[in-house]
Short mmCIF file of C-alpha atoms and ligand atoms in Angstrom, two decimals:
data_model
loop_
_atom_site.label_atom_id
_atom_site.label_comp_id
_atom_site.label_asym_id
_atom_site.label_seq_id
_atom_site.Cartn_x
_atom_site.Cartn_y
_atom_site.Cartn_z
CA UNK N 125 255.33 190.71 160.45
CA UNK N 126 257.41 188.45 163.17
CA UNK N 127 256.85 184.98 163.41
CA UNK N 128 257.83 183.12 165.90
CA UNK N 129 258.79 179.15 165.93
CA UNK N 130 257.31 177.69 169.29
CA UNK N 131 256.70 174.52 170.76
CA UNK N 132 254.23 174.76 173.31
CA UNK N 133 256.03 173.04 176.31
CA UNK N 134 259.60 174.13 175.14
CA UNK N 135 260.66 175.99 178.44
CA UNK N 136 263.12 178.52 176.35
CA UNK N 137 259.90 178.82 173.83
CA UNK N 138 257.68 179.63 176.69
CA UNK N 139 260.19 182.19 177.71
CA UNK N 140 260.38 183.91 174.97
CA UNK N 141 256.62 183.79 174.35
CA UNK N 142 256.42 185.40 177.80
CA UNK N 143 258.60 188.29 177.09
CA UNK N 144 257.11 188.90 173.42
CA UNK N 145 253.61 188.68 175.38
CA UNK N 146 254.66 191.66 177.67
CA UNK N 147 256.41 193.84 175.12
CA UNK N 148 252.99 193.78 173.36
CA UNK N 149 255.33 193.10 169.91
CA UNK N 150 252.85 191.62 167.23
CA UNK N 151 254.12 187.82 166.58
CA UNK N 152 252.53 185.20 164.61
CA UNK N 153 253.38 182.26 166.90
CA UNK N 154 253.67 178.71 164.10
CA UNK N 155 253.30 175.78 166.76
CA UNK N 156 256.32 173.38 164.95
CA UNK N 157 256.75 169.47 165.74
CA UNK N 158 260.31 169.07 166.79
CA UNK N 159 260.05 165.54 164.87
CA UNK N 160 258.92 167.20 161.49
CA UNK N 161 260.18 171.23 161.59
CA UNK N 162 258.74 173.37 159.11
CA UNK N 163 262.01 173.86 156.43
CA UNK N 164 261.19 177.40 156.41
CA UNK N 165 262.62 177.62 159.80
CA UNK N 166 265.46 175.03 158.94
CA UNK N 167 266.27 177.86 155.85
CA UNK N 168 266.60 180.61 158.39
CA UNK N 169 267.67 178.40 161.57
CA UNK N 170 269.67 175.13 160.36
CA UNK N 171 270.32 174.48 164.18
CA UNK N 172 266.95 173.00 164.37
CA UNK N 173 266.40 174.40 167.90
CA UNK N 174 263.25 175.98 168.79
CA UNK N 175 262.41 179.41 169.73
CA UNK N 176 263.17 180.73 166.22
CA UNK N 177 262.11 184.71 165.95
CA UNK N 178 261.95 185.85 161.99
CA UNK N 179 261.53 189.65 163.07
CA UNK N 180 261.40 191.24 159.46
CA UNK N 181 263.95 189.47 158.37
CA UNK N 182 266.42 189.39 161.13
CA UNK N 183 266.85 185.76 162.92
CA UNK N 184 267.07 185.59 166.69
CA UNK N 185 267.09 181.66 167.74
CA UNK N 186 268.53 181.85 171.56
CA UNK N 187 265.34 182.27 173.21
CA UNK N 188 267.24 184.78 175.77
CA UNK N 189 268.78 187.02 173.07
CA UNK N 190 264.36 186.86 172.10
CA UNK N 191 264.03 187.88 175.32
CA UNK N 192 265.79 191.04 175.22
CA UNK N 193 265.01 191.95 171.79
CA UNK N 194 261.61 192.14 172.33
CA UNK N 195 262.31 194.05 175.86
CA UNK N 196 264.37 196.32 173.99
CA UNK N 197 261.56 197.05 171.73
CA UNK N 198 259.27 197.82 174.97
CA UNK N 199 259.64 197.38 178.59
CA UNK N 200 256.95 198.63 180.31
CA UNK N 201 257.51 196.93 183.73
CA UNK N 202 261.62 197.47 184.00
CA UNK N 203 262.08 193.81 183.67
CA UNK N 204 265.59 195.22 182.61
CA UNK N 205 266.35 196.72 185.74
CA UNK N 206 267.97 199.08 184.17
CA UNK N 207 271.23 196.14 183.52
CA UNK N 208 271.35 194.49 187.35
CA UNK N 209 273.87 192.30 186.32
CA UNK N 210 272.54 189.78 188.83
CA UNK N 211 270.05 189.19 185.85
CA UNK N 212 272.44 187.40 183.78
CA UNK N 213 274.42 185.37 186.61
CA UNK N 214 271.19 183.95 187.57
CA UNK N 215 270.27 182.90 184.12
CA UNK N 216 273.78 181.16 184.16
CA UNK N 217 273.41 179.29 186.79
CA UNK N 218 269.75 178.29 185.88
CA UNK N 219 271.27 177.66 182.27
CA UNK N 220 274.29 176.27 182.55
CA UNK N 221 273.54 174.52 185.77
CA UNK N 222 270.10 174.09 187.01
CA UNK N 223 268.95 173.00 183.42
CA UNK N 224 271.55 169.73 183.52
CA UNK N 225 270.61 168.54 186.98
CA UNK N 226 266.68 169.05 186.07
CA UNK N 227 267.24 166.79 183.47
CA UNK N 228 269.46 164.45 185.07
CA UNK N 229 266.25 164.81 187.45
CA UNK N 230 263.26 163.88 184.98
CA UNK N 231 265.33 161.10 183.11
CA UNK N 232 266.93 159.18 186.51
CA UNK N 233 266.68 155.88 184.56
CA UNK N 234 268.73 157.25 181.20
CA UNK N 235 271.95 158.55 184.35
CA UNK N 236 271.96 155.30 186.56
CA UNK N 237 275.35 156.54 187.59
CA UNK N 238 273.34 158.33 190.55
CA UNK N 239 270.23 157.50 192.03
CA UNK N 240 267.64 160.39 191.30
CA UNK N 241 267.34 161.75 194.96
CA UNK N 242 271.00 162.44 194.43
CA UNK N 243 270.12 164.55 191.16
CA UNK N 244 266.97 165.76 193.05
CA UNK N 245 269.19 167.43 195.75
CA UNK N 246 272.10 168.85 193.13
CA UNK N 247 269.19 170.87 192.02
CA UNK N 248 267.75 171.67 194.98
CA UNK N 249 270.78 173.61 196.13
CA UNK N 250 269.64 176.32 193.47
CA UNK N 251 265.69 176.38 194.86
CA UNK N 252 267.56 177.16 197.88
CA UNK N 253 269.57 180.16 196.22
CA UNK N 254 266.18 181.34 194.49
CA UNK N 255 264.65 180.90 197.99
CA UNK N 256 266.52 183.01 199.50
CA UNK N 257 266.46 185.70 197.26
CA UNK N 258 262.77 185.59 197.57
CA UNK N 259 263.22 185.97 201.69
CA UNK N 260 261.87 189.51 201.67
CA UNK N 261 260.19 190.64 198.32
CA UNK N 262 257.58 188.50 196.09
CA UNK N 263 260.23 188.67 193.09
CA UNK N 264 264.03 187.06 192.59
CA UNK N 265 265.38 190.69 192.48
CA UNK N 266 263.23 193.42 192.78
CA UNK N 267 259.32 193.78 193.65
CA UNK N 268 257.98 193.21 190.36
CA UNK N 269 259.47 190.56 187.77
CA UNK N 270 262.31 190.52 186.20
CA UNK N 271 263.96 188.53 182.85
CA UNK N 272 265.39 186.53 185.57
CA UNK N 273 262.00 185.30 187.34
CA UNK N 274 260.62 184.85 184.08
CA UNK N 275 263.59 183.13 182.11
CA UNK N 276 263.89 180.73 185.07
CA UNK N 277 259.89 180.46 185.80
CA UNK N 278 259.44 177.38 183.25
CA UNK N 279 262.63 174.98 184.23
CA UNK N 280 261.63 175.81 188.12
CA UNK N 281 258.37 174.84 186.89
CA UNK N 282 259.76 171.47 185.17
CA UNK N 283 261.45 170.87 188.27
CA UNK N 284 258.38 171.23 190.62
CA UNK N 285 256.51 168.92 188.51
CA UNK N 286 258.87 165.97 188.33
CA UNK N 287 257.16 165.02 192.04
CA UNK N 288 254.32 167.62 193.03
CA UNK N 289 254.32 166.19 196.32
CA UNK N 290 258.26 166.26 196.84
CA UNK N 291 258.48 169.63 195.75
CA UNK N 292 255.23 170.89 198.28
CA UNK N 293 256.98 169.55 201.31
CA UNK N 294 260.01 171.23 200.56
CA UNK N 295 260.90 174.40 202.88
CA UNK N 296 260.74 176.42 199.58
CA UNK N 297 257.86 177.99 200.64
CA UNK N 298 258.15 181.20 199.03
CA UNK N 299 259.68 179.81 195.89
CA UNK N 300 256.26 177.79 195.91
CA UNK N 301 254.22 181.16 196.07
CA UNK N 302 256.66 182.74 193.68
CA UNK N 303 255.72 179.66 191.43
CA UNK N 304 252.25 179.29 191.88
CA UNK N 305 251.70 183.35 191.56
CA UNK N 306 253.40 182.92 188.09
CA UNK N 307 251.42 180.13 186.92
CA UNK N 308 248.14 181.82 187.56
CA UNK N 309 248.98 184.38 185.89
CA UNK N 310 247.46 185.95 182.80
CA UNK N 311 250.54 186.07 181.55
CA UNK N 312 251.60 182.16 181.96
CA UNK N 313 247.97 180.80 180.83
CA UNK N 314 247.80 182.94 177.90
CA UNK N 315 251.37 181.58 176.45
CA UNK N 316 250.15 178.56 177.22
CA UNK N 317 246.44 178.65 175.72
CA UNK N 318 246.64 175.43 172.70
N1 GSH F 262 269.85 177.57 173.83
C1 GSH F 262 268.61 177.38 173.12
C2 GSH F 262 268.02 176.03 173.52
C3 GSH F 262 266.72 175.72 172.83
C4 GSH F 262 266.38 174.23 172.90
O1 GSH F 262 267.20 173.41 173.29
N2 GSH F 262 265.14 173.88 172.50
C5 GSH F 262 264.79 172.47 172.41
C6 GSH F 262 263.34 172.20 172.77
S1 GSH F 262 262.98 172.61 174.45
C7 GSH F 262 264.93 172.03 170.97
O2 GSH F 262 264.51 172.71 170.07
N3 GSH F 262 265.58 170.88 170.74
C8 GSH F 262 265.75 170.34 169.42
C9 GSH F 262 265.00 169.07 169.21
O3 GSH F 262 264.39 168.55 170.14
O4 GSH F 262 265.02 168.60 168.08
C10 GSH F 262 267.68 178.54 173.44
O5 GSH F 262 267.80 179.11 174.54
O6 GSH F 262 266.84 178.90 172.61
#
């Protein structure tokens, strides 16, 4: 059996909940408290970060390298893409880049170098980038999801929910569909479900 080591409003947990979702993989999914984690996961994972996959045995806990195990396993959509190595660049960026100024973002008060519209507009220059990818198709990079619109989907998500209204008076407008699609989703609500 795989278990997997979640916390519900983790975004790199709810990634890799969506992708184990889709591959149809069977996971036991043990909801942890990040203040009190279980020390079974501690044994396997002494990082202490969650996602944590146990699959038989073998420890995955980067929630993208979860991502493309369970992909690897089954793929029914091409999420893959067959390898588009645009796939990785934008995870990155959204990793390495997006993730700091969405933080920088949310916690304004803890970074009073900057006021937060400054932050605000460091990460706005990548919901331009995803904005114009989405120009002429409903997806980031093809016309049905990818790992990259769903490893991004819950920090653009973080990001639009700092300020609702800021983010729905934006000229994003497709990245607003693109989000909004995704959140209605069977797929979203039923990673989400408590
Ligand atoms: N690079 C890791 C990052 C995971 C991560 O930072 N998870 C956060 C929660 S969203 C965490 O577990 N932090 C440890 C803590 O809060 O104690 C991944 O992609 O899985």
């Amino acid at each position: 059996m795989n278990t997997l080591y979640s916390f519900r409003r983790c975004p790199y947990a709810m990634r890799a909940r969506m992708a184990l979702r889709y591959s149809g993989v069977p996971v036991e999914i043990v909801e942890v408290s990040l203040k009190a984690k279980p020390a079974e996961m501690l044994a396997i994972s002494p990082k202490g970060t969650v996602p944590v996959l146990d699959a038989g045995g073998r420890v995955i806990d980067e929630s993208l390298e979860i991502m493309r195990w369970a992909l690897a396993q089954n793929d029914p959509q091409g999420w893959l893409l067959a390898g588009d190595s645009r796939i990785a660049e934008l995870i990155e960026a959204n990793d390495q880049g997006f993730k700091v100024q969405l933080n920088r973002y949310k916690y304004a008060e803890r970074y009073p170098e900057q006021p937060m519209e400054v932050y605000r507009a460091e990460g706005a220059v990548y919901l331009q980038r995803l904005e114009v990818l989405l120009n002429d198709r409903d997806y980031l990079l093809a016309d049905h999801p990818s790992l990259a619109d769903i490893a991004l989907l819950p920090f653009v998500r973080q990001f639009a929910h700092v300020d609702r209204e800021w983010f729905a008076q934006t000229p994003y407008v497709r990245l607003q569909a693109w989000l909004q699609r995704f959140l209605e989703s069977e797929l979203f609500t039923t990673i989400m479900k408590k």
